[in-house]
PDB file of C-alpha atoms in Angstrom:
ATOM      1  CA  MET A   1      61.126  18.440  70.055  1.00  0.00           C
ATOM      2  CA  ASP A   2      61.538  21.397  69.908  1.00  0.00           C
ATOM      3  CA  SER A   3      58.691  23.982  69.830  1.00  0.00           C
ATOM      4  CA  SER A   4      59.143  25.458  67.050  1.00  0.00           C
ATOM      5  CA  GLU A   5      59.471  22.422  64.862  1.00  0.00           C
ATOM      6  CA  ILE A   6      56.538  22.155  62.269  1.00  0.00           C
ATOM      7  CA  VAL A   7      55.282  18.038  63.849  1.00  0.00           C
ATOM      8  CA  ILE A   8      53.689  15.946  60.939  1.00  0.00           C
ATOM      9  CA  PRO A   9      51.582  13.650  62.300  1.00  0.00           C
ATOM     10  CA  PHE A  10      51.083  10.373  59.559  1.00  0.00           C
ATOM     11  CA  PHE A  11      48.325   8.923  61.043  1.00  0.00           C
ATOM     12  CA  PRO A  12      45.841  11.495  63.543  1.00  0.00           C
ATOM     13  CA  ILE A  13      43.772  10.625  65.688  1.00  0.00           C
ATOM     14  CA  SER A  14      40.037  11.258  63.686  1.00  0.00           C
ATOM     15  CA  PRO A  15      36.680   9.587  62.211  1.00  0.00           C
ATOM     16  CA  TYR A  16      37.557  11.564  59.539  1.00  0.00           C
ATOM     17  CA  TYR A  17      40.869   9.602  58.852  1.00  0.00           C
ATOM     18  CA  LEU A  18      38.801   7.073  58.929  1.00  0.00           C
ATOM     19  CA  ILE A  19      35.963   7.295  57.163  1.00  0.00           C
ATOM     20  CA  CYS A  20      37.522   8.304  53.435  1.00  0.00           C
ATOM     21  CA  PRO A  21      40.211   5.077  54.132  1.00  0.00           C
ATOM     22  CA  LEU A  22      37.286   3.492  54.764  1.00  0.00           C
ATOM     23  CA  ILE A  23      35.406   3.697  51.639  1.00  0.00           C
ATOM     24  CA  SER A  24      38.110   3.382  49.873  1.00  0.00           C
ATOM     25  CA  VAL A  25      38.821   0.201  50.662  1.00  0.00           C
ATOM     26  CA  ILE A  26      35.152  -0.968  50.228  1.00  0.00           C
ATOM     27  CA  SER A  27      34.929   0.268  46.735  1.00  0.00           C
ATOM     28  CA  ALA A  28      38.327  -1.249  45.979  1.00  0.00           C
ATOM     29  CA  PHE A  29      38.315  -4.373  47.527  1.00  0.00           C
ATOM     30  CA  ALA A  30      33.970  -4.704  45.487  1.00  0.00           C
ATOM     31  CA  VAL A  31      34.707  -3.946  41.854  1.00  0.00           C
ATOM     32  CA  ILE A  32      38.005  -6.528  42.658  1.00  0.00           C
ATOM     33  CA  THR A  33      35.980  -8.633  43.232  1.00  0.00           C
ATOM     34  CA  LEU A  34      33.114  -7.805  40.465  1.00  0.00           C
ATOM     35  CA  SER A  35      36.177  -7.909  37.988  1.00  0.00           C
ATOM     36  CA  ILE A  36      37.444 -12.033  38.769  1.00  0.00           C
ATOM     37  CA  LEU A  37      33.342 -12.758  38.552  1.00  0.00           C
ATOM     38  CA  THR A  38      32.733 -11.290  35.327  1.00  0.00           C
ATOM     39  CA  GLY A  39      36.153 -12.506  34.512  1.00  0.00           C
ATOM     40  CA  GLN A  40      37.357  -9.043  33.145  1.00  0.00           C
ATOM     41  CA  HIS A  41      40.583  -9.652  34.854  1.00  0.00           C
ATOM     42  CA  LYS A  42      41.693 -11.374  32.184  1.00  0.00           C
ATOM     43  CA  GLU A  43      41.962  -8.514  29.678  1.00  0.00           C
ATOM     44  CA  PRO A  44      44.347  -5.707  29.766  1.00  0.00           C
ATOM     45  CA  LEU A  45      42.435  -2.970  30.961  1.00  0.00           C
ATOM     46  CA  GLY A  46      41.227  -5.175  33.524  1.00  0.00           C
ATOM     47  CA  LYS A  47      44.767  -6.086  34.826  1.00  0.00           C
ATOM     48  CA  MET A  48      45.207  -2.570  35.309  1.00  0.00           C
ATOM     49  CA  VAL A  49      42.476  -1.917  37.456  1.00  0.00           C
ATOM     50  CA  ILE A  50      42.733  -4.415  39.651  1.00  0.00           C
ATOM     51  CA  ILE A  51      46.401  -3.493  40.228  1.00  0.00           C
ATOM     52  CA  ILE A  52      45.263  -0.145  40.385  1.00  0.00           C
ATOM     53  CA  LEU A  53      42.951  -0.778  42.798  1.00  0.00           C
ATOM     54  CA  ALA A  54      45.092  -4.017  44.832  1.00  0.00           C
ATOM     55  CA  LEU A  55      47.800  -0.419  45.220  1.00  0.00           C
ATOM     56  CA  ASP A  56      45.220   2.032  47.260  1.00  0.00           C
ATOM     57  CA  THR A  57      43.730  -0.718  49.281  1.00  0.00           C
ATOM     58  CA  ILE A  58      47.368  -1.395  50.214  1.00  0.00           C
ATOM     59  CA  PHE A  59      47.583   2.047  50.737  1.00  0.00           C
ATOM     60  CA  CYS A  60      44.917   2.594  52.634  1.00  0.00           C
ATOM     61  CA  VAL A  61      44.418  -0.473  54.916  1.00  0.00           C
ATOM     62  CA  PRO A  62      47.685   0.512  57.560  1.00  0.00           C
ATOM     63  CA  VAL A  63      45.977   4.378  57.906  1.00  0.00           C
ATOM     64  CA  ILE A  64      42.659   2.673  58.989  1.00  0.00           C
ATOM     65  CA  ALA A  65      44.972   0.136  61.439  1.00  0.00           C
ATOM     66  CA  ALA A  66      47.266   2.483  62.934  1.00  0.00           C
ATOM     67  CA  GLY A  67      43.880   5.400  63.482  1.00  0.00           C
ATOM     68  CA  HIS A  68      43.127   4.291  66.588  1.00  0.00           C
ATOM     69  CA  PRO A  69      44.654   5.395  69.458  1.00  0.00           C
ATOM     70  CA  TYR A  70      47.309   3.108  70.421  1.00  0.00           C
ATOM     71  CA  GLU A  71      51.147   3.430  71.644  1.00  0.00           C
ATOM     72  CA  LYS A  72      53.570   2.530  68.405  1.00  0.00           C
ATOM     73  CA  SER A  73      57.251   2.659  68.559  1.00  0.00           C
ATOM     74  CA  GLY A  74      59.919   3.174  66.262  1.00  0.00           C
ATOM     75  CA  ILE A  75      59.923  -0.056  64.087  1.00  0.00           C
ATOM     76  CA  LEU A  76      55.590  -0.165  63.761  1.00  0.00           C
ATOM     77  CA  CYS A  77      56.330   3.361  62.185  1.00  0.00           C
ATOM     78  CA  GLU A  78      58.871   2.361  59.768  1.00  0.00           C
ATOM     79  CA  VAL A  79      56.730  -1.223  58.785  1.00  0.00           C
ATOM     80  CA  LEU A  80      53.426   1.401  58.514  1.00  0.00           C
ATOM     81  CA  ILE A  81      55.267   4.161  56.471  1.00  0.00           C
ATOM     82  CA  PHE A  82      57.024   1.619  53.995  1.00  0.00           C
ATOM     83  CA  ILE A  83      53.586  -0.309  53.214  1.00  0.00           C
ATOM     84  CA  VAL A  84      51.677   3.347  53.342  1.00  0.00           C
ATOM     85  CA  HIS A  85      54.335   4.920  50.690  1.00  0.00           C
ATOM     86  CA  PHE A  86      54.534   2.406  48.944  1.00  0.00           C
ATOM     87  CA  GLY A  87      50.837   1.317  47.786  1.00  0.00           C
ATOM     88  CA  TRP A  88      50.781   5.461  47.251  1.00  0.00           C
ATOM     89  CA  GLU A  89      54.015   5.865  45.401  1.00  0.00           C
ATOM     90  CA  ALA A  90      52.614   3.052  43.144  1.00  0.00           C
ATOM     91  CA  SER A  91      49.613   4.019  42.685  1.00  0.00           C
ATOM     92  CA  CYS A  92      49.910   7.697  41.397  1.00  0.00           C
ATOM     93  CA  ILE A  93      52.835   5.576  39.085  1.00  0.00           C
ATOM     94  CA  TRP A  94      50.087   3.494  37.547  1.00  0.00           C
ATOM     95  CA  SER A  95      47.688   6.459  37.116  1.00  0.00           C
ATOM     96  CA  ALA A  96      50.250   7.853  35.104  1.00  0.00           C
ATOM     97  CA  LEU A  97      50.674   4.371  32.943  1.00  0.00           C
ATOM     98  CA  PHE A  98      46.693   4.925  32.171  1.00  0.00           C
ATOM     99  CA  ALA A  99      47.790   8.158  30.217  1.00  0.00           C
ATOM    100  CA  TYR A 100      50.714   6.461  28.254  1.00  0.00           C
ATOM    101  CA  SER A 101      48.237   3.634  27.895  1.00  0.00           C
ATOM    102  CA  LEU A 102      45.828   6.682  26.466  1.00  0.00           C
ATOM    103  CA  LEU A 103      48.355   7.251  24.009  1.00  0.00           C
ATOM    104  CA  ASN A 104      49.740   4.964  22.781  1.00  0.00           C
ATOM    105  CA  ILE A 105      46.115   2.915  21.783  1.00  0.00           C
ATOM    106  CA  ILE A 106      45.245   6.255  19.923  1.00  0.00           C
ATOM    107  CA  LYS A 107      48.814   6.246  18.001  1.00  0.00           C
ATOM    108  CA  ASN A 108      48.292   2.352  17.407  1.00  0.00           C
ATOM    109  CA  LEU A 109      44.437   1.827  17.018  1.00  0.00           C
ATOM    110  CA  THR A 110      45.056  -1.377  19.514  1.00  0.00           C
ATOM    111  CA  SER A 111      44.478  -2.699  23.157  1.00  0.00           C
ATOM    112  CA  THR A 112      47.348  -5.052  22.226  1.00  0.00           C
ATOM    113  CA  SER A 113      49.593  -2.416  23.481  1.00  0.00           C
ATOM    114  CA  ILE A 114      48.819  -2.461  26.535  1.00  0.00           C
ATOM    115  CA  GLU A 115      49.204  -6.141  26.656  1.00  0.00           C
ATOM    116  CA  ASN A 116      53.183  -5.801  25.102  1.00  0.00           C
ATOM    117  CA  LYS A 117      54.197  -3.005  27.262  1.00  0.00           C
ATOM    118  CA  MET A 118      52.781  -4.699  30.656  1.00  0.00           C
ATOM    119  CA  ARG A 119      56.758  -6.005  31.475  1.00  0.00           C
ATOM    120  CA  TRP A 120      57.022  -2.307  31.569  1.00  0.00           C
ATOM    121  CA  TYR A 121      54.706  -1.103  33.540  1.00  0.00           C
ATOM    122  CA  MET A 122      55.252  -3.332  36.365  1.00  0.00           C
ATOM    123  CA  LEU A 123      58.891  -2.848  36.021  1.00  0.00           C
ATOM    124  CA  ALA A 124      57.879   1.361  36.627  1.00  0.00           C
ATOM    125  CA  GLY A 125      54.741   0.618  38.812  1.00  0.00           C
ATOM    126  CA  LEU A 126      55.599  -1.916  41.082  1.00  0.00           C
ATOM    127  CA  VAL A 127      59.664  -2.436  41.462  1.00  0.00           C
ATOM    128  CA  PHE A 128      60.188   1.527  41.084  1.00  0.00           C
ATOM    129  CA  PRO A 129      58.103   2.188  43.697  1.00  0.00           C
ATOM    130  CA  LEU A 130      59.965  -0.329  45.812  1.00  0.00           C
ATOM    131  CA  PHE A 131      62.744   0.081  45.764  1.00  0.00           C
ATOM    132  CA  HIS A 132      62.728   4.543  46.509  1.00  0.00           C
ATOM    133  CA  THR A 133      60.413   3.171  49.644  1.00  0.00           C
ATOM    134  CA  VAL A 134      62.873   1.523  50.883  1.00  0.00           C
ATOM    135  CA  GLY A 135      66.304   4.571  50.566  1.00  0.00           C
ATOM    136  CA  ALA A 136      62.426   6.327  52.282  1.00  0.00           C
ATOM    137  CA  ILE A 137      62.885   4.251  55.639  1.00  0.00           C
ATOM    138  CA  PHE A 138      67.119   5.252  55.869  1.00  0.00           C
ATOM    139  CA  THR A 139      66.560   8.824  56.300  1.00  0.00           C
ATOM    140  CA  ASP A 140      64.775  11.604  59.031  1.00  0.00           C
ATOM    141  CA  TYR A 141      61.573  10.999  56.875  1.00  0.00           C
ATOM    142  CA  VAL A 142      59.665   9.441  59.743  1.00  0.00           C
ATOM    143  CA  GLN A 143      59.979   9.835  63.355  1.00  0.00           C
ATOM    144  CA  TYR A 144      58.427   8.289  66.448  1.00  0.00           C
ATOM    145  CA  ASP A 145      56.802  11.201  68.604  1.00  0.00           C
ATOM    146  CA  SER A 146      56.903   9.525  72.208  1.00  0.00           C
ATOM    147  CA  HIS A 147      55.166  12.379  73.940  1.00  0.00           C
ATOM    148  CA  MET A 148      52.418  12.528  70.952  1.00  0.00           C
ATOM    149  CA  LYS A 149      52.284   8.422  70.829  1.00  0.00           C
ATOM    150  CA  GLN A 150      52.676   8.863  67.360  1.00  0.00           C
ATOM    151  CA  CYS A 151      54.800   8.403  64.082  1.00  0.00           C
ATOM    152  CA  VAL A 152      55.737  11.638  62.909  1.00  0.00           C
ATOM    153  CA  HIS A 153      57.089  13.592  60.305  1.00  0.00           C
ATOM    154  CA  VAL A 154      59.437  16.847  61.560  1.00  0.00           C
ATOM    155  CA  ALA A 155      60.481  19.508  59.897  1.00  0.00           C
ATOM    156  CA  ILE A 156      61.921  23.179  60.292  1.00  0.00           C
ATOM    157  CA  PRO A 157      60.700  26.331  59.980  1.00  0.00           C
ATOM    158  CA  ASP A 158      62.255  28.308  56.685  1.00  0.00           C
ATOM    159  CA  LYS A 159      64.883  25.719  55.914  1.00  0.00           C
ATOM    160  CA  PHE A 160      64.172  23.336  53.886  1.00  0.00           C
ATOM    161  CA  ASP A 161      62.717  19.882  54.103  1.00  0.00           C
ATOM    162  CA  GLY A 162      64.716  17.268  51.387  1.00  0.00           C
ATOM    163  CA  SER A 163      63.840  14.026  52.881  1.00  0.00           C
ATOM    164  CA  TYR A 164      59.846  15.536  52.412  1.00  0.00           C
ATOM    165  CA  PHE A 165      60.712  16.528  48.895  1.00  0.00           C
ATOM    166  CA  PHE A 166      62.297  13.085  47.454  1.00  0.00           C
ATOM    167  CA  VAL A 167      61.159  10.713  48.946  1.00  0.00           C
ATOM    168  CA  THR A 168      57.058  12.523  48.953  1.00  0.00           C
ATOM    169  CA  SER A 169      56.585  15.031  46.551  1.00  0.00           C
ATOM    170  CA  LEU A 170      58.704  15.012  44.294  1.00  0.00           C
ATOM    171  CA  PRO A 171      56.879  11.602  43.258  1.00  0.00           C
ATOM    172  CA  ILE A 172      54.116  12.648  42.888  1.00  0.00           C
ATOM    173  CA  ILE A 173      54.425  16.012  40.686  1.00  0.00           C
ATOM    174  CA  MET A 174      56.854  13.373  38.070  1.00  0.00           C
ATOM    175  CA  CYS A 175      53.583  11.999  37.958  1.00  0.00           C
ATOM    176  CA  CYS A 176      51.751  14.836  37.462  1.00  0.00           C
ATOM    177  CA  PHE A 177      53.931  16.181  34.539  1.00  0.00           C
ATOM    178  CA  LEU A 178      53.971  13.233  32.725  1.00  0.00           C
ATOM    179  CA  SER A 179      50.566  12.489  32.846  1.00  0.00           C
ATOM    180  CA  LEU A 180      50.113  15.792  31.918  1.00  0.00           C
ATOM    181  CA  VAL A 181      52.935  14.919  29.070  1.00  0.00           C
ATOM    182  CA  TRP A 182      50.992  12.540  27.767  1.00  0.00           C
ATOM    183  CA  TYR A 183      47.455  13.870  27.794  1.00  0.00           C
ATOM    184  CA  GLY A 184      49.169  16.884  25.737  1.00  0.00           C
ATOM    185  CA  MET A 185      50.162  14.169  23.304  1.00  0.00           C
ATOM    186  CA  ALA A 186      46.747  12.723  23.436  1.00  0.00           C
ATOM    187  CA  ALA A 187      44.916  15.736  23.088  1.00  0.00           C
ATOM    188  CA  LYS A 188      45.508  15.819  18.693  1.00  0.00           C
ATOM    189  CA  HIS A 189      43.600  12.891  18.700  1.00  0.00           C
ATOM    190  CA  LEU A 190      41.550  12.752  21.194  1.00  0.00           C
ATOM    191  CA  LYS A 191      38.081  14.571  18.684  1.00  0.00           C
ATOM    192  CA  ARG A 192      38.397  11.934  16.194  1.00  0.00           C
ATOM    193  CA  ILE A 193      38.714   8.781  19.031  1.00  0.00           C
ATOM    194  CA  PHE A 194      35.610  10.394  20.732  1.00  0.00           C
ATOM    195  CA  SER A 195      33.593  10.186  17.458  1.00  0.00           C
ATOM    196  CA  GLU A 196      34.407   7.427  15.938  1.00  0.00           C
ATOM    197  CA  SER A 197      33.918   4.984  19.769  1.00  0.00           C
ATOM    198  CA  LYS A 198      31.943   4.995  22.234  1.00  0.00           C
ATOM    199  CA  ASN A 199      34.215   2.449  24.507  1.00  0.00           C
ATOM    200  CA  SER A 200      33.908   2.935  27.893  1.00  0.00           C
ATOM    201  CA  ASP A 201      38.019   1.596  27.630  1.00  0.00           C
ATOM    202  CA  VAL A 202      38.850   5.325  25.948  1.00  0.00           C
ATOM    203  CA  ILE A 203      36.966   7.022  29.102  1.00  0.00           C
ATOM    204  CA  ILE A 204      38.344   4.997  31.718  1.00  0.00           C
ATOM    205  CA  LEU A 205      42.426   5.784  30.576  1.00  0.00           C
ATOM    206  CA  LEU A 206      41.435   9.088  30.143  1.00  0.00           C
ATOM    207  CA  LEU A 207      39.328   9.701  33.926  1.00  0.00           C
ATOM    208  CA  TYR A 208      42.358   7.530  35.807  1.00  0.00           C
ATOM    209  CA  PRO A 209      45.606  10.134  35.432  1.00  0.00           C
ATOM    210  CA  SER A 210      42.838  12.796  36.079  1.00  0.00           C
ATOM    211  CA  ILE A 211      41.557  11.411  39.343  1.00  0.00           C
ATOM    212  CA  MET A 212      45.114  11.089  39.958  1.00  0.00           C
ATOM    213  CA  ILE A 213      45.710  15.232  39.643  1.00  0.00           C
ATOM    214  CA  LEU A 214      42.810  16.022  41.533  1.00  0.00           C
ATOM    215  CA  CYS A 215      43.370  13.696  44.291  1.00  0.00           C
ATOM    216  CA  TRP A 216      47.590  14.966  44.907  1.00  0.00           C
ATOM    217  CA  GLY A 217      48.101  17.759  42.991  1.00  0.00           C
ATOM    218  CA  PRO A 218      46.637  19.802  46.117  1.00  0.00           C
ATOM    219  CA  ASN A 219      48.702  18.167  47.978  1.00  0.00           C
ATOM    220  CA  VAL A 220      51.664  18.714  45.818  1.00  0.00           C
ATOM    221  CA  ILE A 221      50.725  22.966  46.754  1.00  0.00           C
ATOM    222  CA  LEU A 222      50.576  22.054  50.145  1.00  0.00           C
ATOM    223  CA  ASN A 223      53.886  19.913  50.575  1.00  0.00           C
ATOM    224  CA  SER A 224      56.128  23.052  48.594  1.00  0.00           C
ATOM    225  CA  SER A 225      54.862  25.092  51.227  1.00  0.00           C
ATOM    226  CA  ILE A 226      56.425  22.910  54.224  1.00  0.00           C
ATOM    227  CA  ILE A 227      59.501  21.397  52.380  1.00  0.00           C
ATOM    228  CA  PHE A 228      60.201  25.006  52.167  1.00  0.00           C
ATOM    229  CA  GLY A 229      59.536  25.584  56.080  1.00  0.00           C
ATOM    230  CA  GLN A 230      56.034  27.239  56.740  1.00  0.00           C
ATOM    231  CA  SER A 231      53.089  25.799  58.519  1.00  0.00           C
ATOM    232  CA  PRO A 232      49.830  25.419  56.770  1.00  0.00           C
ATOM    233  CA  ASP A 233      46.694  25.843  57.874  1.00  0.00           C
ATOM    234  CA  PRO A 234      45.295  22.561  59.885  1.00  0.00           C
ATOM    235  CA  THR A 235      41.962  22.285  58.286  1.00  0.00           C
ATOM    236  CA  LEU A 236      43.734  22.648  54.877  1.00  0.00           C
ATOM    237  CA  ILE A 237      46.541  19.515  55.939  1.00  0.00           C
ATOM    238  CA  GLN A 238      43.215  17.578  57.138  1.00  0.00           C
ATOM    239  CA  LEU A 239      41.359  18.685  53.559  1.00  0.00           C
ATOM    240  CA  PHE A 240      43.510  17.319  51.526  1.00  0.00           C
ATOM    241  CA  GLN A 241      45.016  14.494  53.076  1.00  0.00           C
ATOM    242  CA  GLY A 242      40.871  13.162  53.602  1.00  0.00           C
ATOM    243  CA  ILE A 243      40.480  13.682  50.135  1.00  0.00           C
ATOM    244  CA  CYS A 244      44.021  11.858  48.876  1.00  0.00           C
ATOM    245  CA  LYS A 245      42.795   8.712  50.605  1.00  0.00           C
ATOM    246  CA  LEU A 246      39.436   8.539  48.317  1.00  0.00           C
ATOM    247  CA  GLN A 247      41.624   8.206  45.111  1.00  0.00           C
ATOM    248  CA  GLY A 248      40.595   4.540  45.766  1.00  0.00           C
ATOM    249  CA  PHE A 249      37.113   4.863  45.541  1.00  0.00           C
ATOM    250  CA  PHE A 250      37.300   7.413  42.298  1.00  0.00           C
ATOM    251  CA  ASN A 251      39.004   4.732  40.903  1.00  0.00           C
ATOM    252  CA  ALA A 252      37.394   2.057  42.221  1.00  0.00           C
ATOM    253  CA  VAL A 253      33.517   4.020  41.121  1.00  0.00           C
ATOM    254  CA  VAL A 254      34.865   4.883  37.289  1.00  0.00           C
ATOM    255  CA  TYR A 255      35.705   1.153  35.734  1.00  0.00           C
ATOM    256  CA  GLY A 256      33.074  -0.542  38.004  1.00  0.00           C
ATOM    257  CA  CYS A 257      30.138   2.140  36.264  1.00  0.00           C
ATOM    258  CA  SER A 258      31.581   1.693  33.047  1.00  0.00           C
ATOM    259  CA  LYS A 259      29.076   0.558  30.486  1.00  0.00           C
ATOM    260  CA  LYS A 260      31.566  -2.827  29.801  1.00  0.00           C
ATOM    261  CA  MET A 261      30.570  -3.689  33.419  1.00  0.00           C
ATOM    262  CA  LEU A 262      28.134  -2.637  34.558  1.00  0.00           C
ATOM    263  CA  LYS A 263      26.605  -5.148  31.257  1.00  0.00           C
ATOM    264  CA  GLU A 264      29.096  -8.004  32.405  1.00  0.00           C
ATOM    265  CA  ILE A 265      27.675  -7.331  35.786  1.00  0.00           C
ATOM    266  CA  ARG A 266      23.937  -8.344  34.033  1.00  0.00           C
ATOM    267  CA  LYS A 267      25.585 -10.767  32.273  1.00  0.00           C
ATOM    268  CA  LEU A 268      26.332 -11.948  34.967  1.00  0.00           C
ATOM    269  CA  ARG A 269      22.874 -11.693  36.625  1.00  0.00           C
ATOM    270  CA  TYR A 270      21.587 -13.231  33.724  1.00  0.00           C
ATOM    271  CA  CYS A 271      23.621 -16.652  33.876  1.00  0.00           C
ATOM    272  CA  ARG A 272      23.537 -17.121  37.246  1.00  0.00           C
ATOM    273  CA  CYS A 273      19.226 -17.233  37.114  1.00  0.00           C
ATOM    274  CA  LEU A 274      19.719 -19.712  34.241  1.00  0.00           C
ATOM    275  CA  GLY A 275      21.755 -21.676  35.886  1.00  0.00           C
ATOM    276  CA  ASN A 276      21.890 -24.159  32.622  1.00  0.00           C
ATOM    277  CA  GLU A 277      25.688 -24.523  31.268  1.00  0.00           C
ATOM    278  CA  LYS A 278      24.474 -24.594  27.805  1.00  0.00           C
ATOM    279  CA  ASP A 279      21.802 -22.252  28.408  1.00  0.00           C
ATOM    280  CA  ILE A 280      24.630 -19.489  29.580  1.00  0.00           C
ATOM    281  CA  GLU A 281      27.213 -20.609  26.556  1.00  0.00           C
ATOM    282  CA  LEU A 282      24.136 -19.953  24.348  1.00  0.00           C
ATOM    283  CA  TYR A 283      23.528 -16.293  25.900  1.00  0.00           C
ATOM    284  CA  ARG A 284      26.833 -15.490  25.485  1.00  0.00           C
ATOM    285  CA  SER A 285      27.279 -16.250  21.988  1.00  0.00           C
ATOM    286  CA  PHE A 286      24.076 -14.418  20.615  1.00  0.00           C
ATOM    287  CA  ASP A 287      25.494 -11.422  23.033  1.00  0.00           C
ATOM    288  CA  ASN A 288      28.279 -12.148  20.574  1.00  0.00           C
ATOM    289  CA  ILE A 289      26.474 -12.059  17.663  1.00  0.00           C
ATOM    290  CA  GLU A 290      24.893  -8.964  18.397  1.00  0.00           C
ATOM    291  CA  THR A 291      27.510  -6.908  19.493  1.00  0.00           C
ATOM    292  CA  GLU A 292      29.405  -7.797  16.132  1.00  0.00           C
ATOM    293  CA  GLU A 293      26.205  -7.128  14.049  1.00  0.00           C
ATOM    294  CA  ASN A 294      26.425  -3.824  16.083  1.00  0.00           C
ATOM    295  CA  ASN A 295      29.592  -2.578  14.835  1.00  0.00           C
ATOM    296  CA  SER A 296      28.339  -3.583  11.546  1.00  0.00           C
ATOM    297  CA  LYS A 297      26.299  -1.112  11.939  1.00  0.00           C
ATOM    298  CA  VAL A 298      28.108   2.190  12.860  1.00  0.00           C
ATOM    299  CA  SER A 299      30.881   1.591  10.215  1.00  0.00           C
ATOM    300  CA  LEU A 300      28.387   1.425   7.813  1.00  0.00           C
ATOM    301  CA  GLN A 301      26.560   3.939   8.673  1.00  0.00           C
ATOM    302  CA  LYS A 302      30.137   6.129   9.049  1.00  0.00           C
ATOM    303  CA  GLY A 303      30.365   5.504   5.428  1.00  0.00           C
ATOM    304  CA  TYR A 304      33.412   2.492   6.418  1.00  0.00           C
ATOM    305  CA  LEU A 305      33.878   0.743   3.190  1.00  0.00           C
ATOM    306  CA  THR A 306      37.094  -0.945   4.076  1.00  0.00           C
ATOM    307  CA  SER A 307      38.926  -4.337   2.901  1.00  0.00           C
ATOM    308  CA  SER A 308      37.727  -7.369   4.890  1.00  0.00           C
ATOM    309  CA  GLU A 309      41.278  -6.656   6.436  1.00  0.00           C
ATOM    310  CA  GLU A 310      40.439  -3.190   7.006  1.00  0.00           C
ATOM    311  CA  ARG A 311      37.145  -4.053   9.092  1.00  0.00           C
ATOM    312  CA  ASP A 312      38.783  -6.691  11.297  1.00  0.00           C
ATOM    313  CA  ALA A 313      41.281  -4.795  12.701  1.00  0.00           C
ATOM    314  CA  SER A 314      38.437  -2.248  13.684  1.00  0.00           C
ATOM    315  CA  TYR A 315      36.532  -4.709  15.564  1.00  0.00           C
ATOM    316  CA  GLN A 316      39.757  -4.908  17.645  1.00  0.00           C
ATOM    317  CA  SER A 317      40.436  -1.926  18.126  1.00  0.00           C
ATOM    318  CA  PHE A 318      38.851  -0.067  21.721  1.00  0.00           C
ATOM    319  CA  GLY A 319      37.933  -3.953  22.115  1.00  0.00           C
ATOM    320  CA  TYR A 320      39.903  -5.747  25.318  1.00  0.00           C
TER     321      TYR A 320
END
């Protein structure tokens, strides 16, 4: 390759590039397992969380597999990039969909909006990135450098890099932009929601798009300089690539450490200690009664002298 070209390796051989995705994979796998054991995967928000954590894993596993010093090939590079690109683009889209779900729940005051729109979420968050990734393979986005024995992207100084823009930068920019737009539309209602509900689900819907913006936002700036033929500082490239590979870790921590998940984990441990199926069902029934009584007390303290229909609706609001 020409010495004046900017060569960007997709899978640098460095412990730093292995540690970050490995942390994300372990964290995501742990939270997915806990979600299944506690039954949270059956709820609308739980389904969204498991999907995004699975996508984070799909993004990180090939990075770990390719981050070792062995000779690769052009076909292997295309296969690896196909999996990695699909994983991160779908994960970014699902992160933006959390912001959209937050807006819908705030407007409709019910969690059923997630379940009703799940089919469209699948279309936007899985089918679209799949077709976009297939198209990316037929561009010069990824090449194999026989000298470096690496999968690389090659940019020409002082020349607009169209393939890098449409394959990498544009999806990130769109996801960040849509998240900010939906945040802005929901902002005027957030104060009321936080004052009326302490449900951690609202916080999760709020944080997931923020994680995506914080992890990938710096990469948007970095990619912009590459697109227009600039050669960024290698230290910044290393730092920002490491941060974006920690998105799965941050996503796992937010859901795994939520009040609802911690409560379900404690309940699971207690039920395992009981061992008797009747005792387990009895414990769950008492837990449900206690939750309803607490909701009633909160409503009365805030002066919610509502009709029975309105009161029932208030119990359903934000309750996954």
